[in-house]
């Protein structure tokens, strides 16, 4: 692919998937750039620039199991890591319950992402990252973890580099090479207008949890769903204070992480 234009989270065309998509649509009802362009699709278009790509879509499709398509050329399916021990994030919250508790509090979508399970080889990882980076503005995570991010970019920025650091260059897309979990998982990170203490009250342990080193940024809520070989979690970002920071504008990823080419 010459330019990554669309990232599509595909769900099997079933009643259960339709219910999940309807719930996601309700959850993002207050996000201005979340649009239902068809009954079976929900599209998130970067609000910063009309020609910034990729867009992110959740859609029903003729597939046997959930998958993520990068345009139509690269597909990330469900994979289970080697061995007999299963390590997952336990999910205790149904999506309709999440929607009800967060009603009126979701403002933006920071990023979506796919976590590849333990056992993903270095060759598989390098091939995937290389293919995505060749067609998008992809940046290393500055502290060294294997968490590269794609930032929506214009054609000129794709050819050169990103130099305008603005709010609205979203949703981003993250790839993660897991060190612990044994199944493919999807992540959806949302900006809320709630403080940390408020989200802790809404989603107390064990429904909600935090990751070491990221506990000051967001609260994690895994959700139940019909697909046993997939994990889905929502990362709920705390309300920002004092205006946009260099994470929101993308400056930290661009200047400290650096472009993967």
Short mmCIF file of C-alpha atoms in Angstrom, two decimals:
data_model
loop_
_atom_site.label_atom_id
_atom_site.label_comp_id
_atom_site.label_asym_id
_atom_site.label_seq_id
_atom_site.Cartn_x
_atom_site.Cartn_y
_atom_site.Cartn_z
CA UNK A 1 0.00 0.00 0.00
CA UNK A 2 1.31 3.43 -0.95
CA UNK A 3 -0.57 5.30 1.78
CA UNK A 4 -2.51 3.81 4.68
CA UNK A 5 -5.93 5.40 4.30
CA UNK A 6 -8.24 3.34 6.52
CA UNK A 7 -7.93 1.08 9.55
CA UNK A 8 -11.02 -1.12 9.86
CA UNK A 9 -11.95 -3.13 12.93
CA UNK A 10 -14.11 -5.81 11.32
CA UNK A 11 -16.72 -7.79 13.23
CA UNK A 12 -18.65 -10.83 11.95
CA UNK A 13 -22.05 -9.83 10.59
CA UNK A 14 -24.12 -11.27 13.44
CA UNK A 15 -26.70 -9.99 15.90
CA UNK A 16 -24.09 -9.97 18.68
CA UNK A 17 -21.71 -7.86 16.59
CA UNK A 18 -24.50 -5.48 15.64
CA UNK A 19 -25.28 -5.02 19.33
CA UNK A 20 -21.63 -4.28 20.08
CA UNK A 21 -21.43 -1.75 17.24
CA UNK A 22 -24.63 -0.07 18.45
CA UNK A 23 -23.15 0.18 21.94
CA UNK A 24 -19.96 1.72 20.60
CA UNK A 25 -22.01 4.20 18.62
CA UNK A 26 -23.83 5.26 21.81
CA UNK A 27 -20.57 5.50 23.74
CA UNK A 28 -19.11 7.89 21.14
CA UNK A 29 -22.32 9.88 20.60
CA UNK A 30 -20.72 13.12 21.85
CA UNK A 31 -17.54 12.77 19.77
CA UNK A 32 -18.02 15.24 16.88
CA UNK A 33 -16.00 13.28 14.34
CA UNK A 34 -17.66 9.89 14.98
CA UNK A 35 -20.08 9.39 12.10
CA UNK A 36 -22.49 6.61 11.19
CA UNK A 37 -22.18 6.62 7.41
CA UNK A 38 -24.14 3.34 7.17
CA UNK A 39 -26.04 1.10 9.57
CA UNK A 40 -23.14 -1.34 9.65
CA UNK A 41 -20.28 1.18 9.98
CA UNK A 42 -18.97 3.75 12.44
CA UNK A 43 -16.21 5.99 11.08
CA UNK A 44 -13.80 8.23 13.00
CA UNK A 45 -12.29 10.89 10.73
CA UNK A 46 -9.33 12.97 12.01
CA UNK A 47 -10.79 16.43 12.68
CA UNK A 48 -7.54 18.33 12.31
CA UNK A 49 -7.37 18.22 8.51
CA UNK A 50 -9.73 16.96 5.84
CA UNK A 51 -6.98 15.07 4.02
CA UNK A 52 -5.28 13.56 7.07
CA UNK A 53 -5.22 9.78 7.01
CA UNK A 54 -5.81 7.10 8.17
CA UNK A 55 -9.44 7.18 9.21
CA UNK A 56 -10.58 4.52 11.68
CA UNK A 57 -13.70 2.43 11.09
CA UNK A 58 -15.63 -0.19 13.03
CA UNK A 59 -17.72 -2.28 10.65
CA UNK A 60 -19.69 -5.47 10.20
CA UNK A 61 -18.17 -7.69 7.53
CA UNK A 62 -18.31 -11.13 5.99
CA UNK A 63 -15.58 -12.54 8.25
CA UNK A 64 -15.64 -15.59 10.55
CA UNK A 65 -13.95 -13.80 13.47
CA UNK A 66 -12.91 -10.25 14.41
CA UNK A 67 -9.94 -8.85 12.53
CA UNK A 68 -8.25 -5.54 11.78
CA UNK A 69 -7.70 -4.60 8.14
CA UNK A 70 -5.13 -2.00 7.14
CA UNK A 71 -6.77 -0.93 3.91
CA UNK A 72 -7.32 -4.28 2.17
CA UNK A 73 -3.70 -5.32 2.01
CA UNK A 74 -2.77 -6.26 5.58
CA UNK A 75 -5.03 -8.12 8.01
CA UNK A 76 -4.34 -8.71 11.70
CA UNK A 77 -6.39 -11.68 12.84
CA UNK A 78 -6.80 -13.41 16.19
CA UNK A 79 -3.75 -15.31 17.41
CA UNK A 80 -3.18 -17.23 20.63
CA UNK A 81 0.27 -17.42 22.15
CA UNK A 82 2.12 -20.72 22.64
CA UNK A 83 1.81 -22.89 25.73
CA UNK A 84 -1.09 -24.01 27.87
CA UNK A 85 -1.22 -21.17 30.41
CA UNK A 86 -3.77 -18.51 29.44
CA UNK A 87 -3.04 -14.95 30.60
CA UNK A 88 -5.74 -12.36 29.90
CA UNK A 89 -7.21 -9.24 31.50
CA UNK A 90 -10.40 -10.43 33.25
CA UNK A 91 -13.47 -8.59 31.95
CA UNK A 92 -16.29 -7.89 34.40
CA UNK A 93 -18.15 -5.03 32.69
CA UNK A 94 -20.68 -5.36 29.88
CA UNK A 95 -20.50 -2.72 27.13
CA UNK A 96 -24.04 -1.39 27.82
CA UNK A 97 -23.03 -0.85 31.46
CA UNK A 98 -19.88 1.01 30.39
CA UNK A 99 -21.98 3.18 28.07
CA UNK A 100 -24.45 3.99 30.85
CA UNK A 101 -21.78 4.94 33.38
CA UNK A 102 -19.87 7.13 30.91
CA UNK A 103 -22.92 8.81 29.34
CA UNK A 104 -22.10 12.45 28.58
CA UNK A 105 -18.44 12.14 29.61
CA UNK A 106 -16.62 10.91 26.47
CA UNK A 107 -15.12 13.80 24.50
CA UNK A 108 -12.59 12.38 22.01
CA UNK A 109 -10.91 9.20 20.84
CA UNK A 110 -7.18 9.35 21.50
CA UNK A 111 -6.28 6.10 19.76
CA UNK A 112 -7.19 2.56 18.91
CA UNK A 113 -4.73 -0.29 18.87
CA UNK A 114 -3.95 -3.96 18.50
CA UNK A 115 -1.84 -5.91 20.98
CA UNK A 116 -0.12 -8.94 19.48
CA UNK A 117 0.18 -11.80 21.98
CA UNK A 118 3.20 -13.32 23.65
CA UNK A 119 4.90 -15.59 21.13
CA UNK A 120 4.83 -13.11 18.26
CA UNK A 121 8.23 -13.59 16.68
CA UNK A 122 10.68 -10.78 16.04
CA UNK A 123 10.36 -11.46 12.31
CA UNK A 124 6.55 -11.23 12.38
CA UNK A 125 6.72 -8.03 14.41
CA UNK A 126 9.36 -6.40 12.21
CA UNK A 127 7.47 -7.31 9.03
CA UNK A 128 4.22 -5.80 10.33
CA UNK A 129 5.80 -2.62 11.69
CA UNK A 130 7.83 -2.22 8.52
CA UNK A 131 4.78 -2.54 6.28
CA UNK A 132 2.75 -0.05 8.33
CA UNK A 133 5.62 2.43 8.65
CA UNK A 134 6.21 2.36 4.89
CA UNK A 135 2.65 3.61 4.30
CA UNK A 136 2.05 5.96 7.24
CA UNK A 137 3.58 8.44 9.67
CA UNK A 138 4.61 5.95 12.36
CA UNK A 139 6.68 6.88 15.42
CA UNK A 140 8.59 5.00 18.09
CA UNK A 141 7.41 5.23 21.67
CA UNK A 142 10.03 7.48 23.28
CA UNK A 143 10.75 5.37 26.36
CA UNK A 144 11.74 2.34 24.31
CA UNK A 145 8.78 -0.03 24.62
CA UNK A 146 7.54 -1.77 21.48
CA UNK A 147 4.48 0.48 21.26
CA UNK A 148 4.78 2.38 17.94
CA UNK A 149 2.03 4.85 17.01
CA UNK A 150 0.61 5.95 13.66
CA UNK A 151 -0.39 9.63 13.61
CA UNK A 152 -2.90 10.81 10.99
CA UNK A 153 -0.99 12.85 8.44
CA UNK A 154 -1.52 14.74 5.22
CA UNK A 155 0.15 13.57 1.99
CA UNK A 156 2.84 16.24 2.39
CA UNK A 157 3.53 15.21 5.99
CA UNK A 158 3.75 11.58 4.93
CA UNK A 159 6.38 12.49 2.37
CA UNK A 160 8.31 14.81 4.70
CA UNK A 161 7.43 14.73 8.40
CA UNK A 162 4.96 16.19 10.88
CA UNK A 163 5.84 19.69 12.06
CA UNK A 164 2.43 21.06 13.13
CA UNK A 165 1.59 19.96 16.66
CA UNK A 166 -2.13 20.39 17.17
CA UNK A 167 -5.01 18.79 19.03
CA UNK A 168 -7.18 16.78 16.66
CA UNK A 169 -4.56 14.59 15.02
CA UNK A 170 -6.58 11.57 16.11
CA UNK A 171 -7.51 8.79 16.41
CA UNK A 172 -3.99 7.44 16.37
CA UNK A 173 -3.25 3.76 15.96
CA UNK A 174 -0.96 1.74 18.20
CA UNK A 175 0.71 -1.62 17.75
CA UNK A 176 1.92 -3.45 20.86
CA UNK A 177 4.13 -6.52 21.10
CA UNK A 178 2.84 -8.11 24.29
CA UNK A 179 5.16 -9.36 26.99
CA UNK A 180 2.48 -11.05 29.10
CA UNK A 181 -0.96 -11.57 27.54
CA UNK A 182 -1.55 -14.70 25.47
CA UNK A 183 -4.33 -13.54 23.12
CA UNK A 184 -4.79 -10.76 20.60
CA UNK A 185 -6.45 -7.74 22.17
CA UNK A 186 -7.96 -4.49 20.95
CA UNK A 187 -7.68 -1.23 22.83
CA UNK A 188 -9.80 1.90 22.49
CA UNK A 189 -8.47 4.94 24.37
CA UNK A 190 -10.97 7.70 25.13
CA UNK A 191 -10.55 11.23 26.46
CA UNK A 192 -13.11 11.90 29.19
CA UNK A 193 -14.04 14.97 31.23
CA UNK A 194 -13.66 12.99 34.47
CA UNK A 195 -10.90 13.25 37.05
CA UNK A 196 -8.98 10.20 38.21
CA UNK A 197 -10.94 9.97 41.47
CA UNK A 198 -14.23 10.05 39.56
CA UNK A 199 -13.20 7.23 37.23
CA UNK A 200 -11.97 5.18 40.18
CA UNK A 201 -15.42 5.53 41.74
CA UNK A 202 -17.18 4.64 38.48
CA UNK A 203 -14.96 1.60 37.85
CA UNK A 204 -13.50 0.36 41.15
CA UNK A 205 -11.28 -2.69 41.28
CA UNK A 206 -11.66 -5.34 40.00
CA UNK A 207 -13.80 -3.78 37.22
CA UNK A 208 -11.15 -1.16 36.53
CA UNK A 209 -7.38 -1.30 36.87
CA UNK A 210 -4.22 0.61 36.02
CA UNK A 211 -0.89 -0.27 34.43
CA UNK A 212 2.37 0.52 36.25
CA UNK A 213 3.84 3.79 35.04
CA UNK A 214 0.62 4.79 33.27
CA UNK A 215 -1.67 5.01 36.31
CA UNK A 216 -1.57 8.83 36.28
CA UNK A 217 -2.89 8.91 32.70
CA UNK A 218 -5.79 6.49 32.31
CA UNK A 219 -7.91 3.77 33.90
CA UNK A 220 -8.32 0.45 32.09
CA UNK A 221 -11.72 -1.24 31.81
CA UNK A 222 -11.80 -4.61 29.99
CA UNK A 223 -15.27 -5.43 28.64
CA UNK A 224 -17.14 -8.66 28.05
CA UNK A 225 -18.04 -9.60 24.49
CA UNK A 226 -18.93 -12.69 22.39
CA UNK A 227 -15.45 -13.52 20.97
CA UNK A 228 -13.46 -15.85 23.26
CA UNK A 229 -10.08 -15.46 21.52
CA UNK A 230 -10.08 -11.65 21.70
CA UNK A 231 -9.57 -9.18 24.51
CA UNK A 232 -11.19 -5.74 24.29
CA UNK A 233 -10.38 -2.96 26.72
CA UNK A 234 -11.19 0.72 27.04
CA UNK A 235 -8.48 3.05 28.34
CA UNK A 236 -10.26 5.99 29.95
CA UNK A 237 -8.02 9.06 30.03
CA UNK A 238 -8.42 11.46 32.93
CA UNK A 239 -9.53 15.03 32.39
CA UNK A 240 -6.61 17.21 31.35
CA UNK A 241 -5.71 20.31 33.32
CA UNK A 242 -4.04 23.45 32.00
CA UNK A 243 -4.53 23.00 28.27
CA UNK A 244 -3.18 20.49 25.72
CA UNK A 245 0.09 18.74 26.51
CA UNK A 246 2.74 17.39 24.15
CA UNK A 247 1.07 13.96 24.13
CA UNK A 248 -2.23 15.38 22.87
CA UNK A 249 -0.53 17.38 20.11
CA UNK A 250 1.75 14.52 19.06
CA UNK A 251 4.90 16.55 19.66
CA UNK A 252 6.36 14.08 22.18
CA UNK A 253 6.07 11.12 19.80
CA UNK A 254 7.45 13.06 16.84
CA UNK A 255 10.37 14.84 18.51
CA UNK A 256 11.35 12.32 21.18
CA UNK A 257 10.35 9.03 19.55
CA UNK A 258 11.25 9.72 15.95
CA UNK A 259 9.82 8.48 12.68
CA UNK A 260 10.11 4.84 11.66
CA UNK A 261 10.99 4.70 7.98
#
